[in-house]
Amino acid sequence: MTKTPRGVRVRRAVCRVLFVVGGVITLVCVLLPIACWRDDVAIERSMGQAVAQVDSVTFNRTVVRYATPDGRVIIPSQGVLYPQGLNVGDNVRVEYDQTNPELTRVAGRTAVLSLLPVGTFLVSVWIVIAAVVTVLRRIGTQV
C-alpha cells in the first residue's frame, strides 16, 4: 500500500471542507424562505392592518411604529418583514398577526421576495466553490 502525497491529502481535505460548508449554506438558504413563508401564514391566519411610520432604517432591521384598533402602539423589536425601499419618516401600510403584533410585514409583500436574493447568493456560493475545487484538482494533476 502506497501512501498518498501530503499535498494530495490536503487538497482533498480542503475540497471536502468546501463541500460541507456549501451544504450548510445551502441548508440555511433553503430554511430562510421556509421561515418567511411560515411567518406569512401566521400573519394571514389572524391579520390586522394598520398604517405605520418608519422610525429607523439600519442594515439589519427597519423599525416601524403603528397603532392597533384598541389603541396600543406597537414597535416590533425585530423590525418589519420585507422592508426594501423604506426610508425614515415614510408612512407605509403594514399587515400584522393580531395574536402576536411583533410579527409585522409591509402590506402586499410576501416570502416570494426572499427567493431572488437567497437564490442569487446560493448560486454565487456554489460558483465560487466549484471554481476553487476545479483549481485545486488541476493543481493536483500538474507535476
PDB file of C-alpha atoms in Angstrom:
ATOM      1  CA  MET A   1       0.000   0.000   0.000  1.00  0.00           C
ATOM      2  CA  THR A   2       1.482   3.341  -1.042  1.00  0.00           C
ATOM      3  CA  LYS A   3       0.917   6.484   0.925  1.00  0.00           C
ATOM      4  CA  THR A   4      -0.585   9.398  -0.992  1.00  0.00           C
ATOM      5  CA  PRO A   5       1.486  12.578  -1.011  1.00  0.00           C
ATOM      6  CA  ARG A   6       0.708  15.165   1.646  1.00  0.00           C
ATOM      7  CA  GLY A   7      -0.313  17.818  -0.884  1.00  0.00           C
ATOM      8  CA  VAL A   8      -2.939  15.497  -2.379  1.00  0.00           C
ATOM      9  CA  ARG A   9      -4.386  14.756   1.064  1.00  0.00           C
ATOM     10  CA  VAL A  10      -4.526  18.462   1.904  1.00  0.00           C
ATOM     11  CA  ARG A  11      -6.275  19.329  -1.392  1.00  0.00           C
ATOM     12  CA  ARG A  12      -8.817  16.540  -0.857  1.00  0.00           C
ATOM     13  CA  ALA A  13      -9.467  17.727   2.694  1.00  0.00           C
ATOM     14  CA  VAL A  14      -9.947  21.317   1.502  1.00  0.00           C
ATOM     15  CA  CYS A  15     -12.400  20.114  -1.175  1.00  0.00           C
ATOM     16  CA  ARG A  16     -14.357  18.143   1.405  1.00  0.00           C
ATOM     17  CA  VAL A  17     -14.496  21.126   3.766  1.00  0.00           C
ATOM     18  CA  LEU A  18     -15.710  23.356   0.929  1.00  0.00           C
ATOM     19  CA  PHE A  19     -18.475  20.893   0.077  1.00  0.00           C
ATOM     20  CA  VAL A  20     -19.542  20.671   3.733  1.00  0.00           C
ATOM     21  CA  VAL A  21     -19.580  24.469   4.056  1.00  0.00           C
ATOM     22  CA  GLY A  22     -21.550  24.675   0.806  1.00  0.00           C
ATOM     23  CA  GLY A  23     -24.020  22.122   2.140  1.00  0.00           C
ATOM     24  CA  VAL A  24     -24.540  24.061   5.372  1.00  0.00           C
ATOM     25  CA  ILE A  25     -25.019  27.320   3.461  1.00  0.00           C
ATOM     26  CA  THR A  26     -27.494  25.561   1.147  1.00  0.00           C
ATOM     27  CA  LEU A  27     -29.449  24.275   4.139  1.00  0.00           C
ATOM     28  CA  VAL A  28     -29.668  27.769   5.641  1.00  0.00           C
ATOM     29  CA  CYS A  29     -30.704  29.220   2.267  1.00  0.00           C
ATOM     30  CA  VAL A  30     -33.484  26.635   1.960  1.00  0.00           C
ATOM     31  CA  LEU A  31     -34.699  27.225   5.523  1.00  0.00           C
ATOM     32  CA  LEU A  32     -34.829  31.027   5.196  1.00  0.00           C
ATOM     33  CA  PRO A  33     -37.688  31.201   2.642  1.00  0.00           C
ATOM     34  CA  ILE A  34     -39.491  28.453   4.568  1.00  0.00           C
ATOM     35  CA  ALA A  35     -39.294  30.590   7.727  1.00  0.00           C
ATOM     36  CA  CYS A  36     -40.556  33.617   5.778  1.00  0.00           C
ATOM     37  CA  TRP A  37     -43.463  31.574   4.422  1.00  0.00           C
ATOM     38  CA  ARG A  38     -44.288  30.358   7.965  1.00  0.00           C
ATOM     39  CA  ASP A  39     -44.394  33.974   9.188  1.00  0.00           C
ATOM     40  CA  ASP A  40     -46.661  34.910   6.269  1.00  0.00           C
ATOM     41  CA  VAL A  41     -49.054  32.076   7.134  1.00  0.00           C
ATOM     42  CA  ALA A  42     -49.183  33.247  10.763  1.00  0.00           C
ATOM     43  CA  ILE A  43     -49.953  36.809   9.682  1.00  0.00           C
ATOM     44  CA  GLU A  44     -52.652  35.718   7.226  1.00  0.00           C
ATOM     45  CA  ARG A  45     -54.301  33.464   9.816  1.00  0.00           C
ATOM     46  CA  SER A  46     -55.103  36.424  12.088  1.00  0.00           C
ATOM     47  CA  MET A  47     -54.406  39.526  10.025  1.00  0.00           C
ATOM     48  CA  GLY A  48     -54.640  43.055  11.248  1.00  0.00           C
ATOM     49  CA  GLN A  49     -53.854  46.099   9.134  1.00  0.00           C
ATOM     50  CA  ALA A  50     -52.514  49.500  10.059  1.00  0.00           C
ATOM     51  CA  VAL A  51     -50.534  52.448   8.758  1.00  0.00           C
ATOM     52  CA  ALA A  52     -47.059  52.552  10.261  1.00  0.00           C
ATOM     53  CA  GLN A  53     -44.407  55.227  10.396  1.00  0.00           C
ATOM     54  CA  VAL A  54     -40.819  54.212   9.656  1.00  0.00           C
ATOM     55  CA  ASP A  55     -38.708  55.262  12.659  1.00  0.00           C
ATOM     56  CA  SER A  56     -35.285  53.951  11.628  1.00  0.00           C
ATOM     57  CA  VAL A  57     -33.601  52.048   8.845  1.00  0.00           C
ATOM     58  CA  THR A  58     -30.368  50.151   9.512  1.00  0.00           C
ATOM     59  CA  PHE A  59     -28.537  47.310   7.812  1.00  0.00           C
ATOM     60  CA  ASN A  60     -30.178  44.553   9.846  1.00  0.00           C
ATOM     61  CA  ARG A  61     -33.662  45.922  10.533  1.00  0.00           C
ATOM     62  CA  THR A  62     -36.225  48.601   9.790  1.00  0.00           C
ATOM     63  CA  VAL A  63     -38.170  49.821  12.821  1.00  0.00           C
ATOM     64  CA  VAL A  64     -41.775  50.925  12.381  1.00  0.00           C
ATOM     65  CA  ARG A  65     -44.397  52.230  14.794  1.00  0.00           C
ATOM     66  CA  TYR A  66     -48.125  51.692  14.424  1.00  0.00           C
ATOM     67  CA  ALA A  67     -51.289  51.717  16.498  1.00  0.00           C
ATOM     68  CA  THR A  68     -53.714  48.797  16.740  1.00  0.00           C
ATOM     69  CA  PRO A  69     -57.501  49.387  16.745  1.00  0.00           C
ATOM     70  CA  ASP A  70     -57.521  49.006  20.552  1.00  0.00           C
ATOM     71  CA  GLY A  71     -55.079  51.938  20.875  1.00  0.00           C
ATOM     72  CA  ARG A  72     -51.862  50.040  21.642  1.00  0.00           C
ATOM     73  CA  VAL A  73     -48.745  51.418  19.987  1.00  0.00           C
ATOM     74  CA  ILE A  74     -46.625  48.610  18.576  1.00  0.00           C
ATOM     75  CA  ILE A  75     -42.926  48.867  17.739  1.00  0.00           C
ATOM     76  CA  PRO A  76     -41.797  45.392  16.623  1.00  0.00           C
ATOM     77  CA  SER A  77     -38.422  44.719  18.246  1.00  0.00           C
ATOM     78  CA  GLN A  78     -37.155  42.717  15.258  1.00  0.00           C
ATOM     79  CA  GLY A  79     -38.397  45.291  12.774  1.00  0.00           C
ATOM     80  CA  VAL A  80     -40.745  44.827   9.849  1.00  0.00           C
ATOM     81  CA  LEU A  81     -40.539  41.995   7.307  1.00  0.00           C
ATOM     82  CA  TYR A  82     -39.729  42.832   3.653  1.00  0.00           C
ATOM     83  CA  PRO A  83     -38.648  46.463   4.249  1.00  0.00           C
ATOM     84  CA  GLN A  84     -36.967  47.096   0.880  1.00  0.00           C
ATOM     85  CA  GLY A  85     -37.210  50.698  -0.258  1.00  0.00           C
ATOM     86  CA  LEU A  86     -38.459  52.196   3.014  1.00  0.00           C
ATOM     87  CA  ASN A  87     -36.990  55.434   4.338  1.00  0.00           C
ATOM     88  CA  VAL A  88     -37.157  57.137   7.728  1.00  0.00           C
ATOM     89  CA  GLY A  89     -40.365  59.159   8.021  1.00  0.00           C
ATOM     90  CA  ASP A  90     -42.301  57.164   5.411  1.00  0.00           C
ATOM     91  CA  ASN A  91     -45.847  56.099   6.182  1.00  0.00           C
ATOM     92  CA  VAL A  92     -46.463  52.558   4.996  1.00  0.00           C
ATOM     93  CA  ARG A  93     -49.354  50.120   5.195  1.00  0.00           C
ATOM     94  CA  VAL A  94     -48.486  47.049   7.263  1.00  0.00           C
ATOM     95  CA  GLU A  95     -50.123  43.722   7.995  1.00  0.00           C
ATOM     96  CA  TYR A  96     -49.567  42.058  11.348  1.00  0.00           C
ATOM     97  CA  ASP A  97     -50.514  38.971  13.316  1.00  0.00           C
ATOM     98  CA  GLN A  98     -53.204  40.117  15.768  1.00  0.00           C
ATOM     99  CA  THR A  99     -52.189  37.373  18.221  1.00  0.00           C
ATOM    100  CA  ASN A 100     -48.536  38.484  18.012  1.00  0.00           C
ATOM    101  CA  PRO A 101     -48.246  42.102  16.787  1.00  0.00           C
ATOM    102  CA  GLU A 102     -44.446  41.773  16.874  1.00  0.00           C
ATOM    103  CA  LEU A 103     -44.840  39.820  13.619  1.00  0.00           C
ATOM    104  CA  THR A 104     -45.354  42.601  11.064  1.00  0.00           C
ATOM    105  CA  ARG A 105     -44.761  42.863   7.320  1.00  0.00           C
ATOM    106  CA  VAL A 106     -45.166  45.571   4.714  1.00  0.00           C
ATOM    107  CA  ALA A 107     -48.618  45.144   3.171  1.00  0.00           C
ATOM    108  CA  GLY A 108     -48.685  43.206  -0.076  1.00  0.00           C
ATOM    109  CA  ARG A 109     -45.191  41.757   0.301  1.00  0.00           C
ATOM    110  CA  THR A 110     -44.621  38.049   0.862  1.00  0.00           C
ATOM    111  CA  ALA A 111     -41.918  35.388   1.128  1.00  0.00           C
ATOM    112  CA  VAL A 112     -41.634  35.364  -2.657  1.00  0.00           C
ATOM    113  CA  LEU A 113     -39.406  38.441  -2.255  1.00  0.00           C
ATOM    114  CA  SER A 114     -36.838  36.327  -0.395  1.00  0.00           C
ATOM    115  CA  LEU A 115     -36.346  33.887  -3.279  1.00  0.00           C
ATOM    116  CA  LEU A 116     -34.280  36.102  -5.618  1.00  0.00           C
ATOM    117  CA  PRO A 117     -31.653  37.314  -3.120  1.00  0.00           C
ATOM    118  CA  VAL A 118     -31.340  33.917  -1.450  1.00  0.00           C
ATOM    119  CA  GLY A 119     -31.155  32.126  -4.799  1.00  0.00           C
ATOM    120  CA  THR A 120     -28.586  34.573  -6.171  1.00  0.00           C
ATOM    121  CA  PHE A 121     -26.442  34.209  -3.059  1.00  0.00           C
ATOM    122  CA  LEU A 122     -26.658  30.418  -3.201  1.00  0.00           C
ATOM    123  CA  VAL A 123     -25.693  30.258  -6.883  1.00  0.00           C
ATOM    124  CA  SER A 124     -22.765  32.615  -6.196  1.00  0.00           C
ATOM    125  CA  VAL A 125     -21.529  30.456  -3.320  1.00  0.00           C
ATOM    126  CA  TRP A 126     -21.599  27.304  -5.457  1.00  0.00           C
ATOM    127  CA  ILE A 127     -19.854  29.052  -8.371  1.00  0.00           C
ATOM    128  CA  VAL A 128     -17.013  30.060  -6.038  1.00  0.00           C
ATOM    129  CA  ILE A 129     -16.821  26.568  -4.522  1.00  0.00           C
ATOM    130  CA  ALA A 130     -16.792  24.949  -7.976  1.00  0.00           C
ATOM    131  CA  ALA A 131     -14.042  27.309  -9.160  1.00  0.00           C
ATOM    132  CA  VAL A 132     -11.850  26.649  -6.114  1.00  0.00           C
ATOM    133  CA  VAL A 133     -12.333  22.865  -6.338  1.00  0.00           C
ATOM    134  CA  THR A 134     -11.551  22.938 -10.072  1.00  0.00           C
ATOM    135  CA  VAL A 135      -8.343  24.884  -9.460  1.00  0.00           C
ATOM    136  CA  LEU A 136      -7.327  22.523  -6.644  1.00  0.00           C
ATOM    137  CA  ARG A 137      -7.919  19.472  -8.848  1.00  0.00           C
ATOM    138  CA  ARG A 138      -5.948  20.957 -11.754  1.00  0.00           C
ATOM    139  CA  ILE A 139      -3.050  21.759  -9.449  1.00  0.00           C
ATOM    140  CA  GLY A 140      -3.106  18.126  -8.347  1.00  0.00           C
ATOM    141  CA  THR A 141      -2.769  16.835 -11.917  1.00  0.00           C
ATOM    142  CA  GLN A 142       0.213  19.053 -12.785  1.00  0.00           C
ATOM    143  CA  VAL A 143       3.608  17.641 -11.948  1.00  0.00           C
TER     144      VAL A 143
END
